[in-house]
Amino acid sequence: MSIKDSMGISERAAYLKGLSEGLELDTSKPEGKLIEAMLDIIFDMSEEISALDEEVQLLSEQNDELSEILDEIGYDDYDDDYDFEDDDNPEYEVKCPDCGAEIVVDEDTLLEGEINCPNCGGELEFDFSDLFADEDLDEE
């Protein structure tokens, strides 16, 4: 295993920069200027990549935490058959308070305010007046 195999990209970029300094490149000549500029870009890119790696790691940890929370509250992963293009009238899952049946209803049905449970016939009411009351205050 070589030294470069055990180093990350930032360390390898710094190593290259150190090698170039050890060569005492003549930066007054075009070749020296080019190599120095290339090494600066490589070093800058390595810092950007390291920062992105840290951000990806953080987002991955947050995603894991959210997945655990969703598992704890019993939320299943989204349905693979969900049609993401049908957002004109999205569907929602509601639970009948009488029999506990899970019923899928579209937005229009929710806005109508009530339906009868297809399982037990019980009445399900949907009251959004609190939500709309806040909107009415904002409009005034």
Short mmCIF file of C-alpha atoms in Angstrom, two decimals:
data_model
loop_
_atom_site.label_atom_id
_atom_site.label_comp_id
_atom_site.label_asym_id
_atom_site.label_seq_id
_atom_site.Cartn_x
_atom_site.Cartn_y
_atom_site.Cartn_z
CA MET A 1 0.00 0.00 0.00
CA SER A 2 1.48 3.31 -1.07
CA ILE A 3 1.32 6.58 0.81
CA LYS A 4 -1.20 8.02 -1.64
CA ASP A 5 -3.59 5.10 -1.05
CA SER A 6 -3.88 5.99 2.64
CA MET A 7 -4.46 9.72 2.05
CA GLY A 8 -7.65 11.55 1.27
CA ILE A 9 -7.96 13.91 -1.66
CA SER A 10 -7.05 17.01 0.41
CA GLU A 11 -3.94 15.37 1.76
CA ARG A 12 -2.95 14.22 -1.73
CA ALA A 13 -3.40 17.75 -3.13
CA ALA A 14 -1.28 19.17 -0.31
CA TYR A 15 1.32 16.47 -0.98
CA LEU A 16 1.47 17.48 -4.67
CA LYS A 17 1.83 21.13 -3.70
CA GLY A 18 4.67 20.21 -1.35
CA LEU A 19 6.38 18.19 -4.07
CA SER A 20 6.20 21.13 -6.46
CA GLU A 21 7.71 23.44 -3.84
CA GLY A 22 10.51 20.94 -3.34
CA LEU A 23 11.22 21.01 -7.08
CA GLU A 24 11.70 24.77 -6.85
CA LEU A 25 9.79 25.40 -10.06
CA ASP A 26 10.70 28.58 -11.85
CA THR A 27 7.38 30.41 -11.81
CA SER A 28 8.76 33.17 -13.98
CA LYS A 29 8.63 30.75 -16.94
CA PRO A 30 5.33 29.78 -18.63
CA GLU A 31 5.68 26.09 -17.67
CA GLY A 32 6.18 26.95 -14.00
CA LYS A 33 3.23 29.34 -14.03
CA LEU A 34 1.03 26.67 -15.62
CA ILE A 35 2.00 23.98 -13.12
CA GLU A 36 1.56 26.36 -10.19
CA ALA A 37 -1.90 27.41 -11.46
CA MET A 38 -2.91 23.77 -12.00
CA LEU A 39 -1.79 22.83 -8.50
CA ASP A 40 -3.73 25.77 -7.03
CA ILE A 41 -6.86 24.60 -8.85
CA ILE A 42 -6.33 21.02 -7.70
CA PHE A 43 -5.91 22.20 -4.11
CA ASP A 44 -9.05 24.40 -4.30
CA MET A 45 -11.05 21.55 -5.84
CA SER A 46 -9.92 19.17 -3.11
CA GLU A 47 -11.15 21.61 -0.45
CA GLU A 48 -14.52 21.93 -2.22
CA ILE A 49 -14.84 18.16 -2.52
CA SER A 50 -14.02 17.73 1.16
CA ALA A 51 -16.66 20.31 2.11
CA LEU A 52 -19.22 18.54 -0.10
CA ASP A 53 -18.30 15.18 1.44
CA GLU A 54 -18.92 16.61 4.91
CA GLU A 55 -22.29 18.01 3.79
CA VAL A 56 -23.29 14.68 2.22
CA GLN A 57 -22.32 12.89 5.44
CA LEU A 58 -24.42 15.32 7.49
CA LEU A 59 -27.41 14.94 5.16
CA SER A 60 -27.05 11.17 5.26
CA GLU A 61 -27.10 11.21 9.07
CA GLN A 62 -30.17 13.48 9.06
CA ASN A 63 -31.88 11.18 6.57
CA ASP A 64 -31.16 8.19 8.80
CA GLU A 65 -32.60 10.06 11.81
CA LEU A 66 -35.73 11.00 9.87
CA SER A 67 -36.14 7.42 8.67
CA GLU A 68 -35.92 6.19 12.27
CA ILE A 69 -38.53 8.73 13.37
CA LEU A 70 -40.85 7.73 10.52
CA ASP A 71 -40.40 4.06 11.44
CA GLU A 72 -41.21 4.86 15.09
CA ILE A 73 -44.46 6.59 14.19
CA GLY A 74 -45.40 3.81 11.81
CA TYR A 75 -45.12 5.71 8.55
CA ASP A 76 -44.34 3.34 5.71
CA ASP A 77 -42.13 4.39 2.83
CA TYR A 78 -44.03 6.01 0.00
CA ASP A 79 -45.92 3.67 -2.26
CA ASP A 80 -43.79 2.75 -5.26
CA ASP A 81 -46.92 2.86 -7.41
CA TYR A 82 -47.63 6.50 -6.53
CA ASP A 83 -48.07 8.63 -9.61
CA PHE A 84 -45.99 11.74 -8.92
CA GLU A 85 -47.41 13.45 -12.00
CA ASP A 86 -51.00 13.39 -10.70
CA ASP A 87 -50.62 16.34 -8.34
CA ASP A 88 -53.74 18.09 -9.68
CA ASN A 89 -55.88 16.07 -7.26
CA PRO A 90 -53.64 14.32 -4.72
CA GLU A 91 -54.91 11.43 -2.62
CA TYR A 92 -54.81 11.20 1.16
CA GLU A 93 -55.19 8.30 3.55
CA VAL A 94 -57.66 8.80 6.40
CA LYS A 95 -58.67 6.48 9.20
CA CYS A 96 -62.28 5.82 10.12
CA PRO A 97 -62.75 6.68 13.80
CA ASP A 98 -65.45 3.99 14.15
CA CYS A 99 -63.89 0.89 12.61
CA GLY A 100 -60.27 1.96 12.06
CA ALA A 101 -60.36 1.23 8.32
CA GLU A 102 -57.87 3.18 6.26
CA ILE A 103 -59.57 4.94 3.38
CA VAL A 104 -57.94 6.72 0.44
CA VAL A 105 -59.70 9.92 -0.58
CA ASP A 106 -58.82 12.64 -3.04
CA GLU A 107 -58.55 16.31 -2.21
CA ASP A 108 -61.93 17.14 -3.70
CA THR A 109 -63.60 14.60 -1.39
CA LEU A 110 -61.81 16.09 1.63
CA LEU A 111 -62.97 19.57 0.70
CA GLU A 112 -66.58 18.38 0.43
CA GLY A 113 -66.37 17.94 4.19
CA GLU A 114 -67.73 14.44 4.79
CA ILE A 115 -68.07 10.90 3.47
CA ASN A 116 -69.44 7.62 4.72
CA CYS A 117 -66.96 4.89 5.51
CA PRO A 118 -67.23 2.18 2.84
CA ASN A 119 -66.37 -0.42 5.50
CA CYS A 120 -68.83 0.36 8.34
CA GLY A 121 -70.99 3.17 6.98
CA GLY A 122 -69.87 5.56 9.72
CA GLU A 123 -69.67 9.24 8.91
CA LEU A 124 -66.25 10.83 8.48
CA GLU A 125 -66.18 14.61 8.72
CA PHE A 126 -63.35 16.82 7.53
CA ASP A 127 -63.25 20.28 9.06
CA PHE A 128 -60.73 22.74 7.67
CA SER A 129 -62.36 25.89 9.00
CA ASP A 130 -59.40 26.57 11.32
CA LEU A 131 -57.01 26.47 8.39
CA PHE A 132 -59.14 28.70 6.20
CA ALA A 133 -59.82 31.12 9.05
CA ASP A 134 -56.09 31.85 9.28
CA GLU A 135 -55.97 32.49 5.53
CA ASP A 136 -58.94 34.87 5.77
CA LEU A 137 -57.10 36.89 8.43
CA ASP A 138 -54.00 37.10 6.23
CA GLU A 139 -56.05 38.37 3.28
CA GLU A 140 -57.63 41.21 5.29
#
